[in-house]
Coordinates of C-alpha atoms in Angstrom, one line a residue:
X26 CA 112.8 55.2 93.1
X27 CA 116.4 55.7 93.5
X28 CA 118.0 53.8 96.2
X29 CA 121.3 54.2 98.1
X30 CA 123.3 51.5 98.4
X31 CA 126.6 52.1 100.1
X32 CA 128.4 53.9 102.4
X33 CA 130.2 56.2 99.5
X34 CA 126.2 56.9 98.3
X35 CA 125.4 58.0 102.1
X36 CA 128.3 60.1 102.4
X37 CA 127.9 61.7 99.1
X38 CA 124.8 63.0 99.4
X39 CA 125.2 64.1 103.7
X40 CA 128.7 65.1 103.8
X41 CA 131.2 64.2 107.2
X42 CA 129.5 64.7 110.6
X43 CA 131.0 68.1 112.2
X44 CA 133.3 67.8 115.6
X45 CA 130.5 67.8 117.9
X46 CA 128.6 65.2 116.3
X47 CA 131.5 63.3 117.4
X48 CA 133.5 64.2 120.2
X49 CA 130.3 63.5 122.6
X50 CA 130.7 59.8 122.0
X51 CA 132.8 58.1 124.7
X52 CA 133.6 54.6 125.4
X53 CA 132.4 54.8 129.1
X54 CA 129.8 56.6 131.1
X55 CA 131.3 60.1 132.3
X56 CA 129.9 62.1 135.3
X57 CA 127.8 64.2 132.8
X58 CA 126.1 61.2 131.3
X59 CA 125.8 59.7 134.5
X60 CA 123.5 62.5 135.3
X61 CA 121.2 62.1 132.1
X62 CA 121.0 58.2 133.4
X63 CA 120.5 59.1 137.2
X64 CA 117.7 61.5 136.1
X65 CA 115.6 59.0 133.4
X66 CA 112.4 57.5 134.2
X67 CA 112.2 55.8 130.9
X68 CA 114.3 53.7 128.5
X69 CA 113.5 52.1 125.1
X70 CA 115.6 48.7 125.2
X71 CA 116.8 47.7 121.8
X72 CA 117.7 44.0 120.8
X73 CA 118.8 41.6 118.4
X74 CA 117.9 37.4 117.7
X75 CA 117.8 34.8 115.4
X76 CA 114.2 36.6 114.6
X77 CA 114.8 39.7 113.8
X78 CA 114.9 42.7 115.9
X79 CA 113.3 43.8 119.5
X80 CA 112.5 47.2 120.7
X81 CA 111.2 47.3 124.1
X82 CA 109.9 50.2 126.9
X83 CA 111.4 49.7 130.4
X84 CA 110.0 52.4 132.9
X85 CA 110.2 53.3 136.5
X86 CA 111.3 55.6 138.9
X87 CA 114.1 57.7 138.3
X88 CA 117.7 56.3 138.2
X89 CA 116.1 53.1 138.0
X90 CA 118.9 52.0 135.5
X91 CA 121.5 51.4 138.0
X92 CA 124.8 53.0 137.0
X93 CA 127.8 50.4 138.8
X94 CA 130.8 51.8 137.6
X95 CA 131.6 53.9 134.5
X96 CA 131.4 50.5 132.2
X97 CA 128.4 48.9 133.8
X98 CA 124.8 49.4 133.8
X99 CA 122.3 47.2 135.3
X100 CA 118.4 47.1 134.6
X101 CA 116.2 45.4 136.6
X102 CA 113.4 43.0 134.6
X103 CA 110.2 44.2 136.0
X104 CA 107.1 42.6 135.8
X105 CA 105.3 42.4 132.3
X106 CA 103.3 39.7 130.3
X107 CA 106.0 37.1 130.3
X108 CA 107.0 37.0 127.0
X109 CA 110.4 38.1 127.6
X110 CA 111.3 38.8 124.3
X111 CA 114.0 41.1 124.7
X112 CA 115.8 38.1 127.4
X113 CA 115.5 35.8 124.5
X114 CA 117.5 37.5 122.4
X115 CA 120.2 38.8 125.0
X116 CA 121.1 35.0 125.7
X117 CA 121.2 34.4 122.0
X118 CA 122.9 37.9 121.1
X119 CA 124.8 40.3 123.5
X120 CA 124.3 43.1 121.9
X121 CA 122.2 45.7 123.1
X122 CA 121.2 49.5 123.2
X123 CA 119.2 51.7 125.9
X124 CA 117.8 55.0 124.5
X125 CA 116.7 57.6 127.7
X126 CA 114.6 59.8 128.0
X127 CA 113.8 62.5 130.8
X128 CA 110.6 64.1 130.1
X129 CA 110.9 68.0 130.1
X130 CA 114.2 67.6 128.5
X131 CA 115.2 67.7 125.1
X132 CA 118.8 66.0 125.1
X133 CA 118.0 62.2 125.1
X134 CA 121.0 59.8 125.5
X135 CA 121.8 56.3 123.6
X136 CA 124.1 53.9 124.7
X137 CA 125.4 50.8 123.0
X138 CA 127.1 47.7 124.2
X139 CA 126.7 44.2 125.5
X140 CA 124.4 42.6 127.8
X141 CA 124.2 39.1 130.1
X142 CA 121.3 38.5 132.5
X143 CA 122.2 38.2 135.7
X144 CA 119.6 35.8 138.7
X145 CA 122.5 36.4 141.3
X146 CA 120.2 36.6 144.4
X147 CA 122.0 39.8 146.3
X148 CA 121.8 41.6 142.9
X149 CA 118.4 41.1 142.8
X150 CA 117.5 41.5 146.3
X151 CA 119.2 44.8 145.3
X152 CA 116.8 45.8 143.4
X153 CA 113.8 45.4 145.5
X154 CA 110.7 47.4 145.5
X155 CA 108.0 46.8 148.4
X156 CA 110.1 43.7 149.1
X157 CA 109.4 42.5 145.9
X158 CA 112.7 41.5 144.0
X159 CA 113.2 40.9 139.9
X160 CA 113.3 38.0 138.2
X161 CA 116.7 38.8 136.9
X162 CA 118.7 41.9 136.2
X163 CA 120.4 42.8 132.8
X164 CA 123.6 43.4 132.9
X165 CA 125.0 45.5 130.5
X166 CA 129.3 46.6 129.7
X167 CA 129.1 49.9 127.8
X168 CA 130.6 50.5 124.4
X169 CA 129.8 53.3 123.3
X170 CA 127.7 56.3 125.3
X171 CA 126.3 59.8 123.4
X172 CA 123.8 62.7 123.8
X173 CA 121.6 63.0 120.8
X174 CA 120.4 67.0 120.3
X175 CA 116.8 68.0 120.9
X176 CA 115.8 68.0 117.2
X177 CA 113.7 65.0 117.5
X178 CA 111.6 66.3 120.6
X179 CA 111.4 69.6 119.6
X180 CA 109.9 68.7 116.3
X181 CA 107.2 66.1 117.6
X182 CA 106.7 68.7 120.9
X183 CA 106.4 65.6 122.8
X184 CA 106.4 67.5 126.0
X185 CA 103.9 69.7 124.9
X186 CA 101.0 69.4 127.2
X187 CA 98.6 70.8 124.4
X188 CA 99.8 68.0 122.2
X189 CA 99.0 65.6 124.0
X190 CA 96.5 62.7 122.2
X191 CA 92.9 62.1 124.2
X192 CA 93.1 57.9 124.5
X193 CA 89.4 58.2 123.8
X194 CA 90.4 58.7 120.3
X195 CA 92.6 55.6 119.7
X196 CA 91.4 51.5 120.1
X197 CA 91.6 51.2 123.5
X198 CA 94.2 48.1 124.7
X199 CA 91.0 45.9 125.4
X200 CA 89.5 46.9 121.6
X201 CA 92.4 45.1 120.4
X202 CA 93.1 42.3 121.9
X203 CA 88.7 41.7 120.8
X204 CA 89.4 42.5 117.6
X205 CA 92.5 40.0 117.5
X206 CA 90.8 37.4 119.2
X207 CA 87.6 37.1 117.6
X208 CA 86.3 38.2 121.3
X209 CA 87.9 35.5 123.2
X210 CA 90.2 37.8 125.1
X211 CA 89.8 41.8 126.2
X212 CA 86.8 44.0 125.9
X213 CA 85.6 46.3 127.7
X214 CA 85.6 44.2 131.3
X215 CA 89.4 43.8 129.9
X216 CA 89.5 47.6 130.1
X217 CA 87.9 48.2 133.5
X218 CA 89.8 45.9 135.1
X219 CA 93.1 46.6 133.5
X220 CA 94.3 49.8 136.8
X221 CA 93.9 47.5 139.7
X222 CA 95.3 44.1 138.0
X223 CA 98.3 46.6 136.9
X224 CA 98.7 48.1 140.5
X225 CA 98.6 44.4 142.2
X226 CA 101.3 43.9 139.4
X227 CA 103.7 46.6 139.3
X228 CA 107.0 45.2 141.1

């Protein structure tokens, strides 16, 4: 199998990127991509560490990525299982990158740049939900900010309603922490229990 190699290789064979492909990327968060932000219920949060690489979900309710001025960002660590991998590898490595998406929408935007986590007590009470504050907040300066076209979506259909996977058809959560296990965590009592522990457990 052939493989490319270098950058000459990968321009060879896709050419230069047209104007728009590049005059959408800014160093700082403008009032339109403030909008996408405002309007995202969802991120994926990418990371890097002495491991190897992270790519995390981070959901809630819209504008929940907080945008402080047009070179900050700051993201609120909700709670999850603890294993705070994508923490570890902001303290060892700064650099970061948010992808958001806005379901019904086929524009998704990516932004790049460098992150510190932040336990300063106003900034978290800042963030509370039901009185119930974060552990920490990630902090995030902005490099570089850009719309990525609908391609991606529109291919998948990933809003499509009639697309839409039954979970019955997949290894439920608790199915595969059994299988993993050798039956010493999960099952199905993981399973049943898994909506209420999460609602005692979202904030």
């Amino acid at each position: 199998m052939s493989t490319l190699t270098t950058i000459a290789d990968l321009e060879a064979l896709y050419g230069q990127p047209g104007e728009a492909s590049t005059v959408k990327e800014v160093a700082q968060i403008t009032p339109q991509y403030r909008a996408y932000i405002e309007a995202s219920p969802f991120a994926s949060l990418a990371t890097s560490g002495p491991e190897g690489l992270d790519c995390s979900p981070r959901g809630d309710r819209p504008g929940f990525v907080r945008v402080h001025d047009e070179k900050t960002l700051m993201l609120p660590d909700r709670r999850g299982n603890n294993r705070i991998d994508s923490l570890r590898n902001i303290v060892r490595d700064p650099r970061v990158a948010l992808l958001f998406l806005i379901p019904g929408v086929g524009n998704t935007l990516r932004v790049n740049g460098r992150a510190r986590i932040s336990v300063e007590p106003a900034l978290l009470r800042s963030f509370a939900v039901e009185d119930k504050a974060p552990r920490s907040v990630m902090v995030m300066t902005v490099d570089a900010v850009y719309f990525q076209c609908a391609r991606a979506l529109v291919r998948s259909e990933l809003w499509n309603p009639a697309r839409h996977v039954d979970p019955k058809g997949l290894p439920s959560a608790g199915q595969i922490l059994a299988a993993l296990s050798q039956d010493r965590v999960g099952g199905a009592t993981y399973d049943r229990d898994w909506a209420g522990r999460a609602a005692k457990t979202m904030w």
